[in-house]
mmCIF file of C-alpha atoms in Angstrom:
data_model
loop_
_atom_site.group_PDB
_atom_site.id
_atom_site.type_symbol
_atom_site.label_atom_id
_atom_site.label_comp_id
_atom_site.label_asym_id
_atom_site.label_seq_id
_atom_site.Cartn_x
_atom_site.Cartn_y
_atom_site.Cartn_z
ATOM 1 C CA MET A 1 25.977 33.688 0.002
ATOM 2 C CA ARG A 2 23.487 32.554 2.573
ATOM 3 C CA LYS A 3 20.779 31.999 -0.082
ATOM 4 C CA LYS A 4 23.160 30.060 -2.245
ATOM 5 C CA ARG A 5 24.114 27.813 0.735
ATOM 6 C CA LEU A 6 20.432 27.192 1.494
ATOM 7 C CA ARG A 7 19.777 26.337 -2.113
ATOM 8 C CA THR A 8 22.660 23.883 -2.113
ATOM 9 C CA VAL A 9 21.309 22.244 1.062
ATOM 10 C CA LEU A 10 17.852 21.890 -0.462
ATOM 11 C CA VAL A 11 19.213 20.468 -3.765
ATOM 12 C CA CYS A 12 21.022 17.759 -1.668
ATOM 13 C CA ALA A 13 18.240 17.191 0.808
ATOM 14 C CA VAL A 14 15.305 16.642 -1.569
ATOM 15 C CA PRO A 15 16.764 13.668 -3.508
ATOM 16 C CA SER A 16 17.880 12.095 -0.168
ATOM 17 C CA LEU A 17 14.330 12.517 1.279
ATOM 18 C CA ALA A 18 12.823 11.071 -1.846
ATOM 19 C CA ALA A 19 15.116 8.120 -1.705
ATOM 20 C CA ALA A 20 14.339 7.554 1.958
ATOM 21 C CA LEU A 21 10.622 7.665 1.253
ATOM 22 C CA PHE A 22 11.025 5.256 -1.631
ATOM 23 C CA VAL A 23 12.932 2.743 0.579
ATOM 24 C CA TRP A 24 10.328 3.128 3.360
ATOM 25 C CA THR A 25 7.419 2.532 0.967
ATOM 26 C CA ALA A 26 9.111 -0.484 -0.678
ATOM 27 C CA ALA A 27 9.731 -2.083 2.702
ATOM 28 C CA ALA A 28 6.099 -1.639 3.564
ATOM 29 C CA GLU A 29 4.890 -3.117 0.355
ATOM 30 C CA ALA A 30 7.216 -6.129 0.878
ATOM 31 C CA GLY A 31 5.431 -6.791 4.172
ATOM 32 C CA ALA A 32 1.874 -6.806 2.864
ATOM 33 C CA HIS A 33 1.421 -10.513 3.487
ATOM 34 C CA TYR A 34 2.881 -12.952 6.140
ATOM 35 C CA ARG A 35 3.344 -16.523 5.083
ATOM 36 C CA PRO A 36 4.298 -18.878 7.907
ATOM 37 C CA GLU A 37 7.989 -19.687 8.066
ATOM 38 C CA TYR A 38 7.299 -22.713 10.428
ATOM 39 C CA GLU A 39 6.403 -26.155 9.287
ATOM 40 C CA ARG A 40 2.993 -27.144 8.128
ATOM 41 C CA ALA A 41 1.500 -29.720 10.525
ATOM 42 C CA ASP A 42 -0.760 -32.720 9.962
ATOM 43 C CA LEU A 43 -4.159 -31.832 11.399
ATOM 44 C CA GLU A 44 -5.912 -35.141 10.890
ATOM 45 C CA THR A 45 -5.494 -36.377 14.494
ATOM 46 C CA ILE A 46 -6.986 -33.137 15.819
ATOM 47 C CA LEU A 47 -9.834 -33.224 13.305
ATOM 48 C CA CYS A 48 -10.794 -36.779 14.378
ATOM 49 C CA LYS A 49 -11.452 -35.629 17.971
ATOM 50 C CA GLU A 50 -14.936 -34.796 19.275
ATOM 51 C CA MET A 51 -13.551 -31.373 20.394
ATOM 52 C CA PRO A 52 -9.991 -30.007 20.465
ATOM 53 C CA ASP A 53 -8.038 -29.542 23.717
ATOM 54 C CA GLU A 54 -6.232 -26.354 24.761
ATOM 55 C CA GLU A 55 -3.076 -27.228 23.012
ATOM 56 C CA ASP A 56 -4.993 -28.132 19.835
ATOM 57 C CA TYR A 57 -6.524 -24.638 19.719
ATOM 58 C CA ALA A 58 -3.071 -23.056 19.716
ATOM 59 C CA VAL A 59 -1.936 -25.409 16.958
ATOM 60 C CA LEU A 60 -5.011 -24.684 14.838
ATOM 61 C CA PHE A 61 -4.586 -20.976 15.245
ATOM 62 C CA ARG A 62 -0.988 -21.130 14.039
ATOM 63 C CA GLN A 63 -1.861 -23.559 11.203
ATOM 64 C CA THR A 64 -5.076 -22.036 9.880
ATOM 65 C CA GLY A 65 -5.484 -18.531 11.407
ATOM 66 C CA LEU A 66 -8.782 -19.582 13.000
ATOM 67 C CA GLY A 67 -9.181 -18.682 16.687
ATOM 68 C CA ARG A 68 -10.964 -20.663 19.372
ATOM 69 C CA SER A 69 -14.495 -19.436 18.816
ATOM 70 C CA GLY A 70 -14.271 -20.107 15.102
ATOM 71 C CA VAL A 71 -12.769 -23.570 15.612
ATOM 72 C CA GLU A 72 -15.538 -24.452 18.170
ATOM 73 C CA GLU A 73 -18.239 -23.353 15.675
ATOM 74 C CA LEU A 74 -16.870 -25.589 12.946
ATOM 75 C CA PHE A 75 -16.545 -28.581 15.318
ATOM 76 C CA HIS A 76 -20.087 -28.106 16.695
ATOM 77 C CA GLN A 77 -21.474 -27.992 13.213
ATOM 78 C CA GLY A 78 -19.417 -30.985 11.975
ATOM 79 C CA ARG A 79 -17.546 -28.734 9.600
ATOM 80 C CA GLN A 80 -14.014 -29.271 10.990
ATOM 81 C CA GLY A 81 -12.890 -30.594 7.639
ATOM 82 C CA GLU A 82 -12.978 -26.937 6.381
ATOM 83 C CA LEU A 83 -9.856 -26.273 8.490
ATOM 84 C CA LEU A 84 -7.812 -28.194 5.893
ATOM 85 C CA SER A 85 -8.695 -25.728 3.220
ATOM 86 C CA LEU A 86 -8.006 -22.797 5.611
ATOM 87 C CA GLN A 87 -4.635 -24.334 6.286
ATOM 88 C CA GLU A 88 -3.950 -24.603 2.579
ATOM 89 C CA ARG A 89 -4.743 -20.962 2.032
ATOM 90 C CA PHE A 90 -2.815 -19.868 5.163
ATOM 91 C CA PHE A 91 0.375 -21.471 3.926
ATOM 92 C CA ALA A 92 -0.033 -20.813 0.157
ATOM 93 C CA GLN A 93 2.367 -18.669 -1.759
ATOM 94 C CA VAL A 94 0.547 -15.547 -2.910
ATOM 95 C CA GLU A 95 1.012 -12.772 -5.414
ATOM 96 C CA TYR A 96 -0.256 -9.304 -5.026
ATOM 97 C CA GLU A 97 -0.206 -5.906 -6.722
ATOM 98 C CA CYS A 98 0.151 -2.518 -5.140
ATOM 99 C CA PHE A 99 -1.740 0.339 -6.576
ATOM 100 C CA GLN A 100 -2.606 4.024 -5.914
ATOM 101 C CA ALA A 101 -5.859 3.858 -4.010
ATOM 102 C CA ASN A 102 -6.217 7.631 -3.756
ATOM 103 C CA ALA A 103 -4.132 10.743 -3.931
ATOM 104 C CA VAL A 104 -2.080 9.987 -0.772
ATOM 105 C CA CYS A 105 -2.384 6.232 -0.073
ATOM 106 C CA ARG A 106 -1.465 2.984 -1.803
ATOM 107 C CA SER A 107 -3.184 -0.412 -1.303
ATOM 108 C CA GLU A 108 -2.465 -3.976 -2.079
ATOM 109 C CA ARG A 109 -4.679 -6.699 -3.591
ATOM 110 C CA LEU A 110 -4.137 -10.374 -4.237
ATOM 111 C CA THR A 111 -3.770 -11.564 -7.823
ATOM 112 C CA GLY A 112 -3.723 -14.946 -9.417
ATOM 113 C CA ALA A 113 -5.396 -17.958 -7.832
ATOM 114 C CA ALA A 114 -5.388 -16.423 -4.332
ATOM 115 C CA GLY A 115 -7.094 -13.328 -5.689
ATOM 116 C CA ALA A 116 -9.816 -15.387 -7.293
ATOM 117 C CA ALA A 117 -10.861 -16.936 -3.892
ATOM 118 C CA THR A 118 -13.757 -14.526 -3.193
ATOM 119 C CA GLU A 119 -16.449 -17.024 -2.087
ATOM 120 C CA ILE A 120 -17.069 -15.879 1.507
ATOM 121 C CA GLY A 121 -17.186 -19.413 2.925
ATOM 122 C CA ASP A 122 -13.738 -20.107 1.467
ATOM 123 C CA PHE A 123 -11.956 -17.428 3.443
ATOM 124 C CA LEU A 124 -14.435 -16.415 6.218
ATOM 125 C CA PRO A 125 -16.163 -19.655 7.190
ATOM 126 C CA THR A 126 -17.471 -18.451 10.539
ATOM 127 C CA VAL A 127 -18.216 -14.754 9.967
ATOM 128 C CA GLN A 128 -21.243 -13.342 11.717
ATOM 129 C CA THR A 129 -23.407 -10.263 11.598
ATOM 130 C CA GLY A 130 -21.837 -7.606 13.893
ATOM 131 C CA ASP A 131 -18.299 -8.824 13.422
ATOM 132 C CA ILE A 132 -15.498 -6.396 12.628
ATOM 133 C CA LEU A 133 -12.985 -6.669 9.754
ATOM 134 C CA VAL A 134 -9.581 -5.005 9.754
ATOM 135 C CA THR A 135 -6.938 -5.079 7.105
ATOM 136 C CA PHE A 136 -3.484 -3.463 6.991
ATOM 137 C CA SER A 137 -3.381 -3.618 3.229
ATOM 138 C CA GLY A 138 -3.039 0.055 2.815
ATOM 139 C CA HIS A 139 -0.236 2.486 3.516
ATOM 140 C CA PHE A 140 0.881 6.092 3.377
ATOM 141 C CA PHE A 141 4.541 5.757 2.327
ATOM 142 C CA GLY A 142 5.824 3.256 4.819
ATOM 143 C CA TRP A 143 3.094 3.677 7.471
ATOM 144 C CA ARG A 144 0.374 1.067 7.313
ATOM 145 C CA SER A 145 -2.836 2.910 8.164
ATOM 146 C CA GLY A 146 -5.123 0.048 7.306
ATOM 147 C CA HIS A 147 -8.876 -0.156 6.827
ATOM 148 C CA ALA A 148 -11.893 -1.415 8.895
ATOM 149 C CA GLY A 149 -15.514 -2.237 8.439
ATOM 150 C CA ILE A 150 -18.474 -3.788 10.287
ATOM 151 C CA VAL A 151 -20.462 -6.815 8.933
ATOM 152 C CA VAL A 152 -24.101 -5.615 8.847
ATOM 153 C CA ASP A 153 -25.482 -8.780 7.201
ATOM 154 C CA ALA A 154 -23.312 -11.920 7.079
ATOM 155 C CA GLU A 155 -25.833 -13.929 5.196
ATOM 156 C CA ALA A 156 -26.189 -11.306 2.461
ATOM 157 C CA GLY A 157 -22.460 -10.671 2.477
ATOM 158 C CA GLN A 158 -22.762 -6.959 3.323
ATOM 159 C CA THR A 159 -20.492 -4.620 5.275
ATOM 160 C CA LEU A 160 -20.743 -0.928 6.189
ATOM 161 C CA GLU A 161 -17.543 0.979 5.483
ATOM 162 C CA ALA A 162 -16.119 4.480 5.222
ATOM 163 C CA VAL A 163 -13.868 3.704 2.223
ATOM 164 C CA MET A 164 -11.884 6.841 1.440
ATOM 165 C CA PRO A 165 -11.835 10.652 1.349
ATOM 166 C CA GLY A 166 -14.489 12.025 -1.022
ATOM 167 C CA LEU A 167 -16.887 9.198 -0.454
ATOM 168 C CA SER A 168 -19.567 8.846 2.294
ATOM 169 C CA SER A 169 -19.949 5.648 4.355
ATOM 170 C CA GLU A 170 -21.846 3.034 2.399
ATOM 171 C CA ILE A 171 -22.832 -0.573 2.147
ATOM 172 C CA CYS A 172 -20.076 -2.700 0.609
ATOM 173 C CA THR A 173 -19.505 -6.430 0.004
ATOM 174 C CA LEU A 174 -17.784 -9.085 2.027
ATOM 175 C CA GLU A 175 -16.374 -10.647 -1.106
ATOM 176 C CA GLN A 176 -13.814 -7.807 -1.550
ATOM 177 C CA TRP A 177 -12.176 -8.799 1.800
ATOM 178 C CA GLY A 178 -11.059 -12.019 0.137
ATOM 179 C CA ARG A 179 -8.706 -10.029 -2.085
ATOM 180 C CA TYR A 180 -6.769 -8.376 0.747
ATOM 181 C CA PRO A 181 -3.355 -9.931 1.383
ATOM 182 C CA CYS A 182 -4.148 -9.767 5.134
ATOM 183 C CA PHE A 183 -7.073 -9.279 7.403
ATOM 184 C CA VAL A 184 -8.262 -9.765 11.049
ATOM 185 C CA LEU A 185 -11.825 -10.860 11.945
ATOM 186 C CA LEU A 186 -12.875 -9.554 15.331
ATOM 187 C CA ARG A 187 -15.897 -10.149 17.513
ATOM 188 C CA LEU A 188 -17.307 -8.639 20.739
ATOM 189 C CA LYS A 189 -16.370 -10.888 23.634
ATOM 190 C CA ASP A 190 -19.178 -12.753 25.467
ATOM 191 C CA ALA A 191 -21.860 -11.092 23.419
ATOM 192 C CA THR A 192 -24.985 -12.845 22.176
ATOM 193 C CA ALA A 193 -25.809 -13.027 18.504
ATOM 194 C CA GLU A 194 -28.930 -10.874 19.223
ATOM 195 C CA GLU A 195 -26.730 -8.121 20.706
ATOM 196 C CA THR A 196 -24.251 -7.922 17.856
ATOM 197 C CA ALA A 197 -27.080 -8.090 15.340
ATOM 198 C CA ALA A 198 -28.596 -5.035 17.068
ATOM 199 C CA ILE A 199 -25.308 -3.179 16.835
ATOM 200 C CA ALA A 200 -25.053 -3.974 13.144
ATOM 201 C CA ALA A 201 -28.705 -2.928 12.535
ATOM 202 C CA TYR A 202 -28.064 0.395 14.269
ATOM 203 C CA ALA A 203 -24.981 0.918 12.143
ATOM 204 C CA GLU A 204 -26.779 0.195 8.878
ATOM 205 C CA ASP A 205 -29.843 2.385 9.859
ATOM 206 C CA ASN A 206 -27.890 5.372 11.269
ATOM 207 C CA LEU A 207 -24.255 5.414 10.092
ATOM 208 C CA ALA A 208 -24.555 5.119 6.374
ATOM 209 C CA ASP A 209 -24.169 8.132 4.042
ATOM 210 C CA ILE A 210 -21.909 10.016 6.496
ATOM 211 C CA PRO A 211 -19.143 12.111 4.780
ATOM 212 C CA TYR A 212 -15.615 10.895 5.130
ATOM 213 C CA ASP A 213 -13.604 12.936 7.649
ATOM 214 C CA LEU A 214 -10.063 11.857 8.469
ATOM 215 C CA PHE A 215 -10.161 14.088 11.569
ATOM 216 C CA SER A 216 -13.024 12.288 13.421
ATOM 217 C CA PHE A 217 -12.460 12.205 17.164
ATOM 218 C CA THR A 218 -13.715 9.893 19.904
ATOM 219 C CA GLU A 219 -13.925 12.362 22.774
ATOM 220 C CA GLY A 220 -17.308 12.514 24.499
ATOM 221 C CA GLY A 221 -18.020 8.773 24.414
ATOM 222 C CA THR A 222 -21.498 7.772 23.365
ATOM 223 C CA GLU A 223 -22.571 11.374 23.370
ATOM 224 C CA THR A 224 -20.885 11.849 20.019
ATOM 225 C CA GLN A 225 -23.821 9.961 18.429
ATOM 226 C CA ARG A 226 -26.107 12.935 18.816
ATOM 227 C CA ALA A 227 -24.518 14.731 15.874
ATOM 228 C CA VAL A 228 -22.113 12.914 13.624
ATOM 229 C CA SER A 229 -20.928 15.160 10.804
ATOM 230 C CA GLY A 230 -18.038 12.998 9.509
ATOM 231 C CA THR A 231 -16.304 9.658 10.063
ATOM 232 C CA GLN A 232 -13.498 7.414 8.869
ATOM 233 C CA CYS A 233 -13.241 3.697 8.687
ATOM 234 C CA ALA A 234 -12.231 2.779 12.299
ATOM 235 C CA HIS A 235 -14.218 5.637 13.729
ATOM 236 C CA LEU A 236 -17.375 4.355 11.948
ATOM 237 C CA VAL A 237 -16.874 0.934 13.751
ATOM 238 C CA TRP A 238 -16.211 2.687 16.976
ATOM 239 C CA LEU A 239 -19.427 4.798 16.632
ATOM 240 C CA ALA A 240 -21.575 1.689 16.215
ATOM 241 C CA PHE A 241 -20.323 0.048 19.334
ATOM 242 C CA ALA A 242 -19.989 3.137 21.437
ATOM 243 C CA HIS A 243 -23.834 3.695 20.965
ATOM 244 C CA PHE A 244 -24.212 0.464 22.948
ATOM 245 C CA GLY A 245 -21.628 1.464 25.649
ATOM 246 C CA TYR A 246 -18.552 -0.332 24.179
ATOM 247 C CA ASP A 247 -15.447 1.764 23.722
ATOM 248 C CA LEU A 248 -13.341 -0.092 21.235
ATOM 249 C CA ASP A 249 -10.452 2.370 21.118
ATOM 250 C CA GLY A 250 -7.630 0.114 22.344
ATOM 251 C CA ASP A 251 -5.363 2.998 23.396
ATOM 252 C CA GLY A 252 -8.092 5.355 24.667
ATOM 253 C CA GLY A 253 -6.827 8.263 22.552
ATOM 254 C CA TYR A 254 -8.721 11.013 20.705
ATOM 255 C CA VAL A 255 -8.342 9.205 17.347
ATOM 256 C CA VAL A 256 -9.310 5.545 16.755
ATOM 257 C CA THR A 257 -7.398 3.569 14.071
ATOM 258 C CA PRO A 258 -7.718 0.080 12.717
ATOM 259 C CA ALA A 259 -4.760 -0.951 14.902
ATOM 260 C CA ASP A 260 -6.642 0.352 17.929
ATOM 261 C CA LEU A 261 -9.585 -1.841 17.165
ATOM 262 C CA CYS A 262 -7.262 -4.862 17.037
ATOM 263 C CA GLY A 263 -5.818 -3.802 20.442
ATOM 264 C CA SER A 264 -9.245 -3.564 22.142
ATOM 265 C CA GLU A 265 -9.581 -5.940 25.112
ATOM 266 C CA LEU A 266 -13.353 -5.983 24.414
ATOM 267 C CA LEU A 267 -12.783 -7.894 21.218
ATOM 268 C CA GLU A 268 -11.550 -11.448 20.433
ATOM 269 C CA VAL A 269 -9.666 -12.471 17.364
ATOM 270 C CA VAL A 270 -11.846 -14.952 15.493
ATOM 271 C CA GLN A 271 -9.549 -15.304 12.498
ATOM 272 C CA ILE A 272 -6.408 -13.874 10.905
ATOM 273 C CA TYR A 273 -5.007 -14.220 7.365
ATOM 274 C CA GLY A 274 -1.633 -13.029 6.068
ATOM 275 C CA ILE A 275 -0.652 -11.914 9.525
ATOM 276 C CA ASP A 276 1.845 -13.450 11.979
ATOM 277 C CA PRO A 277 -0.053 -15.182 14.752
ATOM 278 C CA CYS A 278 2.368 -13.669 17.193
ATOM 279 C CA ALA A 279 2.083 -10.107 15.733
ATOM 280 C CA LYS A 280 1.648 -7.263 18.198
ATOM 281 C CA GLU A 281 -1.205 -5.825 16.075
ATOM 282 C CA ILE A 282 -3.549 -8.673 17.370
ATOM 283 C CA SER A 283 -2.114 -9.032 20.856
ATOM 284 C CA GLY A 284 -4.799 -6.997 22.529
ATOM 285 C CA GLY A 285 -7.759 -8.687 20.816
ATOM 286 C CA GLY A 286 -6.627 -12.244 21.522
#
């Protein structure tokens, strides 16, 4: 009798669990890209200024996704007109597909016209060597695990990434980041270009071809560099900066995630795309 009752419970529970996971997954996939619900503003008055003021920086961030340092770079170089194309992309309707990235995770990619915008200057106009890229366009059922990488050569369009289980960390291309429905570009605060370039060079020379290991921990600080047997995407980024004394784990735990990188107070948000400017995921790196 007891076995029959247990069998009945399982027969009822399994379909319910499967339905719950399906709903959870569908909800996650629907939230792969944020398109502003507020009005699009006329930026011409701001673009005619020699430099924006404090209020202008806030407006430009909400209208284009580009943060203060990125805006300043475009203005200093006389490239502020590029903010209009960024605004166009930030507000555009997009289409994306969700596919099985590996045995356990699904991922989204842009399709159509938005997916064809893979020229680096079109979607990352101020990217620099040593910058960090994070996307949340990957999920395990309804939990968005995300992905991260470090830009090791902006001019050549190269990143270093630990892509997925079964693959070792390797050099990848920046162009692929233009196909993600969302991303965050982060930069070490108050660092010189020489310092971030040194971090990127260290990563390229020492952190490539490391086996993927989901259970890579951050305990031990920079001492972990002496013997790295495995890594995962966010941990790989953490390793590069930890070697130079920067702990980018935003919550200080034993495991570092893409969200932890976004929450690090040592990083500033240079640019966002497909993410709400007020989202909690980027609150720590602002």
